[in-house]
PDB file of C-alpha atoms in Angstrom:
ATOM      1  CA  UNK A   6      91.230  79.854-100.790  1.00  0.00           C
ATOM      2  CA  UNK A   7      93.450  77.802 -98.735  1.00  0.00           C
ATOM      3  CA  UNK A   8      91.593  78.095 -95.360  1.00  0.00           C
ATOM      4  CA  UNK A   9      88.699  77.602 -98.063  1.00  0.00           C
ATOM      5  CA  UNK A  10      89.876  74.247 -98.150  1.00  0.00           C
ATOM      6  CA  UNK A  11      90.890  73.612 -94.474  1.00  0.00           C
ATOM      7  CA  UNK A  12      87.357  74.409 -93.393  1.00  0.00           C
ATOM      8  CA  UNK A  13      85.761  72.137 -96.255  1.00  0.00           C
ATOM      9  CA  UNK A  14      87.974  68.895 -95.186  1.00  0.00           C
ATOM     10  CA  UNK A  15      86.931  69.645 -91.257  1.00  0.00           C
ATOM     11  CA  UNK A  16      83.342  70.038 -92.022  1.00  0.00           C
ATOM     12  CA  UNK A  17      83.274  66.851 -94.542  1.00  0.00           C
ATOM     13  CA  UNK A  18      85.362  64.805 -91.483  1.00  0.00           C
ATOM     14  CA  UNK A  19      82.665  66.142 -89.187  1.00  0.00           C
ATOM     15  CA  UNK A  20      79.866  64.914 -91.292  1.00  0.00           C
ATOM     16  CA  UNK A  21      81.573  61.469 -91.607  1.00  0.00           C
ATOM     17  CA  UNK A  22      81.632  61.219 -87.613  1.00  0.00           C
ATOM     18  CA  UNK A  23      78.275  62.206 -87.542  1.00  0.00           C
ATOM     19  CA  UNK A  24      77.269  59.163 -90.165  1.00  0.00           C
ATOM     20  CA  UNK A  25      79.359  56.601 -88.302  1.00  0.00           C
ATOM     21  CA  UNK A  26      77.911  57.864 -85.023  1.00  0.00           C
ATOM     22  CA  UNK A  27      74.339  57.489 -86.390  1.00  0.00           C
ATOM     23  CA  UNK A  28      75.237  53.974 -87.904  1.00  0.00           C
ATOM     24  CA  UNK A  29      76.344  52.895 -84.843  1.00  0.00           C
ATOM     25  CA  UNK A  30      73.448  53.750 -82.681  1.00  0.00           C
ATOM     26  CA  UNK A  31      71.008  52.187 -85.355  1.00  0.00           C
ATOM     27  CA  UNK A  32      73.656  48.960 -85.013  1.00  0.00           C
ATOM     28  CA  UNK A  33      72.910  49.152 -81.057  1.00  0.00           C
ATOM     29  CA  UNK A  34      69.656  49.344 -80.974  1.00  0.00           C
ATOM     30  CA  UNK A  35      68.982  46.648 -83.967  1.00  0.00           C
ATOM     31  CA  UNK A  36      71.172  44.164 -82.096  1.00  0.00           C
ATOM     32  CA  UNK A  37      69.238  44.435 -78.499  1.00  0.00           C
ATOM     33  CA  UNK A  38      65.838  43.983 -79.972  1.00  0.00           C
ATOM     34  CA  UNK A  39      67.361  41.427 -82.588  1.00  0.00           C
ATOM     35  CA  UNK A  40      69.327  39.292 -79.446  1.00  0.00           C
ATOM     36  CA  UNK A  41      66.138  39.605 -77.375  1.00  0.00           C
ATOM     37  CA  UNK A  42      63.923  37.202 -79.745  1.00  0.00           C
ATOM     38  CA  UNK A  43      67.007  34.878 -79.690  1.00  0.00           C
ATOM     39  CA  UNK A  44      68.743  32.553 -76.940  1.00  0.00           C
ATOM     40  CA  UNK A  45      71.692  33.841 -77.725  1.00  0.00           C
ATOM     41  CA  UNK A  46      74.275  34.957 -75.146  1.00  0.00           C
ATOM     42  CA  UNK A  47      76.529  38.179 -75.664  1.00  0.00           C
ATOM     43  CA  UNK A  48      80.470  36.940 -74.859  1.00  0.00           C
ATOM     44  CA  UNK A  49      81.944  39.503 -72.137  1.00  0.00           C
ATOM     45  CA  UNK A  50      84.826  41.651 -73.241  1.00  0.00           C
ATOM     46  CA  UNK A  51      87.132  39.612 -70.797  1.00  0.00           C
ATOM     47  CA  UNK A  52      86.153  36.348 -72.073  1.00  0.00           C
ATOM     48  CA  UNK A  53      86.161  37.559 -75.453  1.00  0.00           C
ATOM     49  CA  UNK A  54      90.320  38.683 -75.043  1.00  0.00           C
ATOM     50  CA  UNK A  55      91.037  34.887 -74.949  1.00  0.00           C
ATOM     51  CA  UNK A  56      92.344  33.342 -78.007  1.00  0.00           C
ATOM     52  CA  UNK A  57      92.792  29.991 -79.585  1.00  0.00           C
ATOM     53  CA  UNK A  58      91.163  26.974 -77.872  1.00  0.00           C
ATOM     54  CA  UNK A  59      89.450  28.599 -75.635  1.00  0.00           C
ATOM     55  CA  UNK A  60      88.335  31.525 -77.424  1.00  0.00           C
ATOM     56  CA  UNK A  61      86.256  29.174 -79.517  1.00  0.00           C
ATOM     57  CA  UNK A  62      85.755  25.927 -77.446  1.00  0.00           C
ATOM     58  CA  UNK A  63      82.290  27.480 -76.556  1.00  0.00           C
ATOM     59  CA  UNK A  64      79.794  25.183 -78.398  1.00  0.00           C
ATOM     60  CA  UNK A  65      77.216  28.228 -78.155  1.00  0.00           C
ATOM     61  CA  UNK A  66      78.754  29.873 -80.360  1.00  0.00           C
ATOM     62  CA  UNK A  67      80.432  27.553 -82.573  1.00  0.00           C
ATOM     63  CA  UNK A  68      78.410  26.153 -85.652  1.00  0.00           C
ATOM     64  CA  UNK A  69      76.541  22.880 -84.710  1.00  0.00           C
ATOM     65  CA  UNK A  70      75.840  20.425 -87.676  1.00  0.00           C
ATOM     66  CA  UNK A  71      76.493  22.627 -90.255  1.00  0.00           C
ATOM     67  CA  UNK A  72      79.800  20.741 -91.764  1.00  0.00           C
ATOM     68  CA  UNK A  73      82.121  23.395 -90.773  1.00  0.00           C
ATOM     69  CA  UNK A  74      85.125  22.474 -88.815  1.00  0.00           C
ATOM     70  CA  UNK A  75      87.944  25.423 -87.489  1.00  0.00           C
ATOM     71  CA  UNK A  76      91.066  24.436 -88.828  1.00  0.00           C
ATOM     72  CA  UNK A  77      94.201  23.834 -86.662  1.00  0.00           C
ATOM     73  CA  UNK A  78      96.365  26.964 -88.630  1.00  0.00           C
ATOM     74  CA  UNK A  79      93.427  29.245 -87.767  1.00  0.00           C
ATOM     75  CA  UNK A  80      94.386  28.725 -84.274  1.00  0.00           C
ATOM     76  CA  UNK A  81      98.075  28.630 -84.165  1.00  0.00           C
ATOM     77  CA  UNK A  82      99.233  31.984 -83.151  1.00  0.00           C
ATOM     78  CA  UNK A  83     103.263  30.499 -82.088  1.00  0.00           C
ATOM     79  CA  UNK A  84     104.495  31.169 -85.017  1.00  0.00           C
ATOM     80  CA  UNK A  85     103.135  34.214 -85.646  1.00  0.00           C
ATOM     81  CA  UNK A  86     104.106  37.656 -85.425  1.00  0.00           C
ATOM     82  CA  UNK A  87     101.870  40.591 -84.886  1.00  0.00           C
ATOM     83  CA  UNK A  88     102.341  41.881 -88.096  1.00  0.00           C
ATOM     84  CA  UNK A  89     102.054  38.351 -90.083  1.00  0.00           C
ATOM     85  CA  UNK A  90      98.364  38.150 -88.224  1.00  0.00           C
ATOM     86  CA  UNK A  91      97.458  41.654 -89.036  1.00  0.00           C
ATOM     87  CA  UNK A  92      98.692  41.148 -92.478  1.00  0.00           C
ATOM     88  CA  UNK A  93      96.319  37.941 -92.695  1.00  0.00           C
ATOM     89  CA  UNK A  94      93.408  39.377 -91.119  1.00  0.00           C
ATOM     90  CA  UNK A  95      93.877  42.708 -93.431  1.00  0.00           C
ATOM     91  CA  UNK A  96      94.161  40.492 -96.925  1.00  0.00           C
ATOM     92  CA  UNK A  97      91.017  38.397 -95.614  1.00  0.00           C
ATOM     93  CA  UNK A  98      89.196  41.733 -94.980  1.00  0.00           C
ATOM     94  CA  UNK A  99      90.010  43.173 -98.437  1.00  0.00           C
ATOM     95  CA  UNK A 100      89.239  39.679-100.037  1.00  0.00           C
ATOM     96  CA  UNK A 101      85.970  39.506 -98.331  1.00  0.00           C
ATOM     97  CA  UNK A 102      84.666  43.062 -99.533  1.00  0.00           C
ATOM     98  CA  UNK A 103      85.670  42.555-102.691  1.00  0.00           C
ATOM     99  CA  UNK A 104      83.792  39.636-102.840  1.00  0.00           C
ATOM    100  CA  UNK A 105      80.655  41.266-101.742  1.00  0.00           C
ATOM    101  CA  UNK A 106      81.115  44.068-103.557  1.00  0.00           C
ATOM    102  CA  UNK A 107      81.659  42.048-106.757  1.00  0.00           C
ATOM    103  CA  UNK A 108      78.639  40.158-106.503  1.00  0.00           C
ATOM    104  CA  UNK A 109      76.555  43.274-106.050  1.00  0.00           C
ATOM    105  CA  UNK A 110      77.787  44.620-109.083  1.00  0.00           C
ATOM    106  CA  UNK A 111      77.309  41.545-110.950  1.00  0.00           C
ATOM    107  CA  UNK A 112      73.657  41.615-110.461  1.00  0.00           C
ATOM    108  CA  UNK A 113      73.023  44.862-111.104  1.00  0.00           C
ATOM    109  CA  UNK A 114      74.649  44.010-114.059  1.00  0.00           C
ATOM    110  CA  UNK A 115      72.161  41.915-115.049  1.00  0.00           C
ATOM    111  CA  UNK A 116      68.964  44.724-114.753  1.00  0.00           C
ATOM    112  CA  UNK A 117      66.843  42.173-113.444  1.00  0.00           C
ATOM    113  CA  UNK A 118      63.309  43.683-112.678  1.00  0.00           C
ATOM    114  CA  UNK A 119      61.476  42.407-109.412  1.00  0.00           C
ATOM    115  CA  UNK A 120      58.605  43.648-107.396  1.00  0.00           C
ATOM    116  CA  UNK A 121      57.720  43.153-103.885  1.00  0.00           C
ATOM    117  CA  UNK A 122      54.824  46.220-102.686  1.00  0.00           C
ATOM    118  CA  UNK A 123      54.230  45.094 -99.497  1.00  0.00           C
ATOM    119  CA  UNK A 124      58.051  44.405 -98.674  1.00  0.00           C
ATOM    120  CA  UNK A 125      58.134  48.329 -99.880  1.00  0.00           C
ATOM    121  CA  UNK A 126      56.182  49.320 -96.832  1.00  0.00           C
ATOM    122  CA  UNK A 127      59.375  48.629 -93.988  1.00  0.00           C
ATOM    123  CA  UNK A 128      62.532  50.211 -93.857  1.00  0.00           C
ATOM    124  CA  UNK A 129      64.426  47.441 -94.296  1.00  0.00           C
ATOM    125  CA  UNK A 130      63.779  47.602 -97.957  1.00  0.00           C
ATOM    126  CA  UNK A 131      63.651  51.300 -98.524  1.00  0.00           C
ATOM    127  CA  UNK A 132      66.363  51.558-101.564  1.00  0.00           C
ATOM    128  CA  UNK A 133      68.719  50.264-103.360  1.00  0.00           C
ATOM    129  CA  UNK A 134      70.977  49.238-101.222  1.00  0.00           C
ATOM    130  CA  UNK A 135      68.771  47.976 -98.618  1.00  0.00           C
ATOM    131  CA  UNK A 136      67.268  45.640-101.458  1.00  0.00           C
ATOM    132  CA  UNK A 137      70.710  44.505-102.141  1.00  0.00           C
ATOM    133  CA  UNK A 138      70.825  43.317 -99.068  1.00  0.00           C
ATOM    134  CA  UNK A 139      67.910  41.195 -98.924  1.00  0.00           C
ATOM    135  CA  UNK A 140      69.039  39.741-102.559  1.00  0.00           C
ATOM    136  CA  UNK A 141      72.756  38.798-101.406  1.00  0.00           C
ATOM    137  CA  UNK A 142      71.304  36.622 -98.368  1.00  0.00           C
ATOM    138  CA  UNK A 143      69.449  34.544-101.397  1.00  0.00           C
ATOM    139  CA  UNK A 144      72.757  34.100-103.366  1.00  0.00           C
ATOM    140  CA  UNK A 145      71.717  36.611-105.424  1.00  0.00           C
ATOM    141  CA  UNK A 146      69.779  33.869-107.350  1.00  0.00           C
ATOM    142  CA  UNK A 147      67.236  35.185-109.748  1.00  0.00           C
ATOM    143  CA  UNK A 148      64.978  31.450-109.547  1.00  0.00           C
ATOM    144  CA  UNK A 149      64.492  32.137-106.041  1.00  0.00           C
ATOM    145  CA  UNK A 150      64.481  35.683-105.712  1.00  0.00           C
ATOM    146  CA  UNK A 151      61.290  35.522-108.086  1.00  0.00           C
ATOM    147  CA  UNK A 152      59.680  32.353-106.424  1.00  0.00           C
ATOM    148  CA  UNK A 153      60.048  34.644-102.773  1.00  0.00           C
ATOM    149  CA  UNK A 154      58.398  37.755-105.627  1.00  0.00           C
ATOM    150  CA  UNK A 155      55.386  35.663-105.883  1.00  0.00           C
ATOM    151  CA  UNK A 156      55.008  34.253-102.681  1.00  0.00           C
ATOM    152  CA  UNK A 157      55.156  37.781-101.135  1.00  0.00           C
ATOM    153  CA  UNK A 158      52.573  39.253-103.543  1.00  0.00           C
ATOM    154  CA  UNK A 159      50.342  36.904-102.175  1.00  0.00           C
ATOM    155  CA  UNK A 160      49.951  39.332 -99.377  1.00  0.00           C
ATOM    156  CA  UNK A 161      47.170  41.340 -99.344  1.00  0.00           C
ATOM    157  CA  UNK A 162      47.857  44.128 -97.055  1.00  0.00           C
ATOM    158  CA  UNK A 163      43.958  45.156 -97.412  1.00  0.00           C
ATOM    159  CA  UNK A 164      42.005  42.690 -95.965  1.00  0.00           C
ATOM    160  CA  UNK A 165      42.708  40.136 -92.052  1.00  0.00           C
ATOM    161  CA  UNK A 166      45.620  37.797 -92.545  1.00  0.00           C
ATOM    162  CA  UNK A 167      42.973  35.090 -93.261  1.00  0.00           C
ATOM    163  CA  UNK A 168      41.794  36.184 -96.068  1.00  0.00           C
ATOM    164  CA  UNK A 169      45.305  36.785 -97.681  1.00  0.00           C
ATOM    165  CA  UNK A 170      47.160  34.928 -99.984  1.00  0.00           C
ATOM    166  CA  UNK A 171      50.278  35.148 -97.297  1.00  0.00           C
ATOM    167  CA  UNK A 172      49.958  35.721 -93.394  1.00  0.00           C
ATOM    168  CA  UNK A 173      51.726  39.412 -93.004  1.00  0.00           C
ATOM    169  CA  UNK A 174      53.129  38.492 -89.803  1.00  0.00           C
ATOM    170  CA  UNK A 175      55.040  35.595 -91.810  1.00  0.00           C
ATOM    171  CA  UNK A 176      56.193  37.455 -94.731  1.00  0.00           C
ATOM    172  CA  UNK A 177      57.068  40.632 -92.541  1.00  0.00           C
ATOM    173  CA  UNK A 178      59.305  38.296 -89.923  1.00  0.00           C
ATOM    174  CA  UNK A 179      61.020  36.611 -93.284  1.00  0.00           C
ATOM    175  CA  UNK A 180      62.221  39.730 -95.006  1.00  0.00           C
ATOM    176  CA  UNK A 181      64.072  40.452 -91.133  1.00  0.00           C
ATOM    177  CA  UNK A 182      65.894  37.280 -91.276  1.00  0.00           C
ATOM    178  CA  UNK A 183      66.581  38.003 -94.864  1.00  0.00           C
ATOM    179  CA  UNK A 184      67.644  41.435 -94.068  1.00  0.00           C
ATOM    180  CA  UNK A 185      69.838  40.315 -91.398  1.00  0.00           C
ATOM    181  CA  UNK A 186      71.701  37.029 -92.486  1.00  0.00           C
ATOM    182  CA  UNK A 187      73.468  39.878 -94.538  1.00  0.00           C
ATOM    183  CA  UNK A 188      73.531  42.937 -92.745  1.00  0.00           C
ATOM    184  CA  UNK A 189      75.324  41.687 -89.330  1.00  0.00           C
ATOM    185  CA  UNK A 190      78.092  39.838 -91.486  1.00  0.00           C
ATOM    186  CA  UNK A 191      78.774  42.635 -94.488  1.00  0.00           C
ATOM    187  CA  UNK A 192      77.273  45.575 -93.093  1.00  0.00           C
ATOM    188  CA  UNK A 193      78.220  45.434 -89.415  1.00  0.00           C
ATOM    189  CA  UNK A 194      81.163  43.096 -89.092  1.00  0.00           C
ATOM    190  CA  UNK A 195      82.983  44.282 -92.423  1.00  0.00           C
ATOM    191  CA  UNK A 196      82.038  47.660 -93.252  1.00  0.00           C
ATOM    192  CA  UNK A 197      81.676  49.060 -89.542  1.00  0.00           C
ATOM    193  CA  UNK A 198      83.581  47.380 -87.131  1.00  0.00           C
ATOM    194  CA  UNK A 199      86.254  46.164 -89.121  1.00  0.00           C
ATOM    195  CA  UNK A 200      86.632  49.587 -91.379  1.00  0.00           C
ATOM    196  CA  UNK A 201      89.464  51.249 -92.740  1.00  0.00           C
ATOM    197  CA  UNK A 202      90.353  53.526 -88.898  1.00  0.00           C
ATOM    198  CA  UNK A 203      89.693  50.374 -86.557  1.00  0.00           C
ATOM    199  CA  UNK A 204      92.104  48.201 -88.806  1.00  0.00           C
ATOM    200  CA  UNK A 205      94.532  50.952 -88.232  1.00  0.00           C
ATOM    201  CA  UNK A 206      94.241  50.952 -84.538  1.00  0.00           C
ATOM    202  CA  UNK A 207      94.621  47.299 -84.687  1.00  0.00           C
ATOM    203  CA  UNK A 208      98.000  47.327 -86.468  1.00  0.00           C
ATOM    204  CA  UNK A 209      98.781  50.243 -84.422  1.00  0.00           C
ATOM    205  CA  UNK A 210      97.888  49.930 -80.740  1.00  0.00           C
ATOM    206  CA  UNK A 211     100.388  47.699 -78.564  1.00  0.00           C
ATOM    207  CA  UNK A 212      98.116  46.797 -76.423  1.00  0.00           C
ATOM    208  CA  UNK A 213      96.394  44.374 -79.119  1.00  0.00           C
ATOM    209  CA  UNK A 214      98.128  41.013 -79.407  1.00  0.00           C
ATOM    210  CA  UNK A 215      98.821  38.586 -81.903  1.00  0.00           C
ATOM    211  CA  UNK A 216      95.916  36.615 -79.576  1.00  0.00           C
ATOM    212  CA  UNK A 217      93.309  39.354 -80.384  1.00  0.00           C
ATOM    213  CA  UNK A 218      94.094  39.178 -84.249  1.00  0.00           C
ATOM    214  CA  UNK A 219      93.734  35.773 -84.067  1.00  0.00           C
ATOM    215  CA  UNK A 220      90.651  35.968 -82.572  1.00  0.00           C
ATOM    216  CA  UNK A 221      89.035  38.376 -84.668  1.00  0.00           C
ATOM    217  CA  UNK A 222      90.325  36.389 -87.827  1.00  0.00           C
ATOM    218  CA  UNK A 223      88.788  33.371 -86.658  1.00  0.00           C
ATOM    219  CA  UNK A 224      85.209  34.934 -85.555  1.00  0.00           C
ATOM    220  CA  UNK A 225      85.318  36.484 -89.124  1.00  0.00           C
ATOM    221  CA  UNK A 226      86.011  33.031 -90.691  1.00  0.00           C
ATOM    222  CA  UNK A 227      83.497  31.247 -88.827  1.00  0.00           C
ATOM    223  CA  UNK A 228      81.082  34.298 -89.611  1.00  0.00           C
ATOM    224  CA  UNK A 229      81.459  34.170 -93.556  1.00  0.00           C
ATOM    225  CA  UNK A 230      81.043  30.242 -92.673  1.00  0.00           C
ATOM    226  CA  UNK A 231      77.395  30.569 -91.167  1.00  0.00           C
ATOM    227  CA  UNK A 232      76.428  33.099 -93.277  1.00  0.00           C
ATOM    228  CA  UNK A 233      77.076  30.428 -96.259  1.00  0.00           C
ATOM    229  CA  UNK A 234      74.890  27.800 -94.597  1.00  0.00           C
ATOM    230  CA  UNK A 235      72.601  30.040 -93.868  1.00  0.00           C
ATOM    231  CA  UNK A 236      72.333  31.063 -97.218  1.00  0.00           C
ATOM    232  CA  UNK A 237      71.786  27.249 -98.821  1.00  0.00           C
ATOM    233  CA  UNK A 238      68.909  26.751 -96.338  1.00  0.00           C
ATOM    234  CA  UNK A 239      67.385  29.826 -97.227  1.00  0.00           C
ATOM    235  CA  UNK A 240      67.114  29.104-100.680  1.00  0.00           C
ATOM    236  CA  UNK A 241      65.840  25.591-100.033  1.00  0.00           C
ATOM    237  CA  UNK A 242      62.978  26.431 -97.649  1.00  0.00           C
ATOM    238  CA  UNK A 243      61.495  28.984-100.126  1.00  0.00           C
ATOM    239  CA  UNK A 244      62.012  27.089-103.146  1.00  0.00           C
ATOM    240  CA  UNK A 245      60.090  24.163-101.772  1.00  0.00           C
ATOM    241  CA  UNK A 246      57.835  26.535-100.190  1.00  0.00           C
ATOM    242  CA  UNK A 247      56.994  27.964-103.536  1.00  0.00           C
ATOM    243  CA  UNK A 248      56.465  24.861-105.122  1.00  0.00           C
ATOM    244  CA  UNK A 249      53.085  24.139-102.868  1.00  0.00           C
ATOM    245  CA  UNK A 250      49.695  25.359-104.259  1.00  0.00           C
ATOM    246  CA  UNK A 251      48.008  25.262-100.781  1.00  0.00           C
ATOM    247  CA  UNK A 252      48.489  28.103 -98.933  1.00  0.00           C
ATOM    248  CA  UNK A 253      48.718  25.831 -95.348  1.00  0.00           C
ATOM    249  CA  UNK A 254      51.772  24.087 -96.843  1.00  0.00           C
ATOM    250  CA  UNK A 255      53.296  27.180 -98.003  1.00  0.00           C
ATOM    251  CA  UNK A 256      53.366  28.724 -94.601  1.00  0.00           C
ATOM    252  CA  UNK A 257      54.414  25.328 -93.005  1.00  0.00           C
ATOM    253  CA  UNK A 258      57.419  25.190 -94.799  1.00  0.00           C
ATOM    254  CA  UNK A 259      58.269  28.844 -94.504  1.00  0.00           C
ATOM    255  CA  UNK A 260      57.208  29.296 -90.933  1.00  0.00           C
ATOM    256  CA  UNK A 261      60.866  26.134 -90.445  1.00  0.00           C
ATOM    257  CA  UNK A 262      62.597  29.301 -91.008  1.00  0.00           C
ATOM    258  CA  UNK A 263      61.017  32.028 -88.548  1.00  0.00           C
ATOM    259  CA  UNK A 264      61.411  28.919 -85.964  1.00  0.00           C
ATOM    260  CA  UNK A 265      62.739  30.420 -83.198  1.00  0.00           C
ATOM    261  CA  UNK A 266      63.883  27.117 -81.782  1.00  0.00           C
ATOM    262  CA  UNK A 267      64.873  26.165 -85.530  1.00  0.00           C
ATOM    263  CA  UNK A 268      68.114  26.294 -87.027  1.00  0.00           C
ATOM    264  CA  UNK A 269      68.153  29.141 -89.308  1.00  0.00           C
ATOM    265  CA  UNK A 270      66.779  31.731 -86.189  1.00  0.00           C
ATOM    266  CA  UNK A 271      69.929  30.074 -83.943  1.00  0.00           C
ATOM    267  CA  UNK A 272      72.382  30.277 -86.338  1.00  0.00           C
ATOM    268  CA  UNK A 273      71.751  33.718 -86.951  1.00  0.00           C
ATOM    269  CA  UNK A 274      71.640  34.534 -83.303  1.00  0.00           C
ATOM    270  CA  UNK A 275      75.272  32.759 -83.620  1.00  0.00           C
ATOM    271  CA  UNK A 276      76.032  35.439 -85.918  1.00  0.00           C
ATOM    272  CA  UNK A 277      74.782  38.505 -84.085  1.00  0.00           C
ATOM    273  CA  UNK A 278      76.892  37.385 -80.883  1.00  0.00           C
ATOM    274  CA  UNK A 279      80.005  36.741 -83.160  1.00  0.00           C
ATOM    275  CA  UNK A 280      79.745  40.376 -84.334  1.00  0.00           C
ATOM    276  CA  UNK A 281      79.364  41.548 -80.887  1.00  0.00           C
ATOM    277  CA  UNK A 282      82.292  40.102 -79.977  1.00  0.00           C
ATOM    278  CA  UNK A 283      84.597  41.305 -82.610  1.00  0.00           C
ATOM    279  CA  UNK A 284      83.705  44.801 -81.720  1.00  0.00           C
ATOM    280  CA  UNK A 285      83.786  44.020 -78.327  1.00  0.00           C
ATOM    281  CA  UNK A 286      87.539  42.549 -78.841  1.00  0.00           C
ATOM    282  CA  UNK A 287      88.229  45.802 -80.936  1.00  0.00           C
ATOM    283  CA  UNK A 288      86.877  48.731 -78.282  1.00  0.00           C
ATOM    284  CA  UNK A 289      88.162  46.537 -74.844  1.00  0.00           C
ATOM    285  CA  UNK A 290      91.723  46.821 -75.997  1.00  0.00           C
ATOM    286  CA  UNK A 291      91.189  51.181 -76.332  1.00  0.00           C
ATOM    287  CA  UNK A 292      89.549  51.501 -72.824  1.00  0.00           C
ATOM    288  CA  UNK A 293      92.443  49.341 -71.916  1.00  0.00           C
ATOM    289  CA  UNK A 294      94.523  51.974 -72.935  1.00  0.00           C
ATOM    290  CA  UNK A 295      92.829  54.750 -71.531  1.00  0.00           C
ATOM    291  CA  UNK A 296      92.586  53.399 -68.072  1.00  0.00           C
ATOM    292  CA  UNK A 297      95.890  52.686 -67.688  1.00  0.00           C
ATOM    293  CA  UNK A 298      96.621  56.033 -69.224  1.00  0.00           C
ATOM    294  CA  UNK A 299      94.809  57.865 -66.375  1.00  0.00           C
TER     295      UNK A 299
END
């Protein structure tokens, strides 16, 4: 019975790999095809290891115009031990998926009933969870959750995109960008690359310095930040689209947010190269290691 148990905690620890693995790959693959519609540029491991100032003085990746300023103290690392800016970036992780997770449960609380059949056809909102997604990068407000209902029933997946209530292509390229102002922030950043093991080998591994921590805290900030912003806009643009009768004016006001030169599709490519580099600033310090190991 005891070896029973051995072998059941090596095969459940084998699965879990397995999941992360596959999570990972999907994460890959997502962010190439995601980066390539954007002008976003990828920071380098190298670059990505420097820390105050310069770690954020890059105005490609900083938030333009959207009221949000980094704060001196997120930047001071002098006074600062390793283990006072683990501590800070471990509370600020815990607060943050609380938070999320809170707010799920909150509205799911509420049993609210919604209905989108064509968004049913894509993976991206196959389940539960993956619904939960799409809700939380709305505020998880009901008004506009049930304005974007009837504005995506338009779409008659029968018939040419003329003759539909709602051009596919346009309501098909708005449940990405609601899929993903969520998913790179909670999903990726939080729940994968900052995860219970990697926030061990930060506190752990000497070669990470109070710099790196730093750095990481303040991409995470400025994440959480954008993804805010992103949110309010969001709700704006397909509140006001709902409110137009016309189908032209509809899709003129929605199509401001599949802009690839707009705001909304370069903030978000903001956030995809922030998560990038937090992993980035994670795995560079391990192969560190194991080169000078060897």
């Amino acid at each position: 019975m005891k070896h029973f148990g051995v072998i059941l905690l090596f095969i459940l620890f084998v699965v879990f790999i397995v999941f992360y693995w596959k999570q990972d790959s999907k994460y890959g693959a997502d962010l190439q095809e995601n980066l390539a519609l954007s002008d976003a540029q990828v920071v380098l491991p190298e670059e990505a290891e420097l820390a105050g100032d310069e770690l954020v003085g890059d105005t490609n990746l900083m938030p333009q115009g959207d009221g949000y300023e980094i704060a001196e103290e997120d930047l001071s690392v002098s006074l600062q031990t390793k283990q006072e800016a683990y501590d800070k970036l471990d509370l600020r992780v815990k607060e943050l998926k609380s938070k999320f997770l809170e707010a799920s449960f909150e509205f799911i609380q509420g049993k609210h009933q919604f209905s989108f059949p064509y968004f049913e056809r894509f993976a991206k909102f196959d389940g539960e969870d993956k619904k939960d997604i799409v809700y939380a990068s709305l505020g998880y407000d009901v008004n506009v959750i049930k304005t974007l209902e009837t504005m995506i029933n338009k779409v008659d997946p029968n018939v040419p995109s003329y003759l539909s209530g709602l051009d596919k292509g346009i309501a098909s390229n708005l449940l990405d960008i609601l899929y993903n102002v969520t998913y790179y922030v909670r999903e990726v950043a939080l729940n994968n690359h900052l995860n219970f093991f990697n926030l061990d080998k930060i506190k752990n591994n000497d070669a990470i310095t109070v710099e790196n921590i730093v750095a990481i805290n303040v991409y995470l900030e400025t994440l959480i930040k954008l993804r805010e912003n992103l949110i309010l806009k969001l709700k704006q643009h397909i509140s006001l689209a709902g409110s137009k009768s016309d189908r032209g004016a509809m899709e003129v006001e929605l199509r401001k947010i599949l802009d690839l030169k707009g705001d909304i599709r370069l903030t978000l490519g903001k956030i995809m190269v922030m998560t990038k580099s937090i992993e980035d600033l994670i795995n560079v310090q391990f192969s560190n290691v194991q080169s000078e190991s060897k």
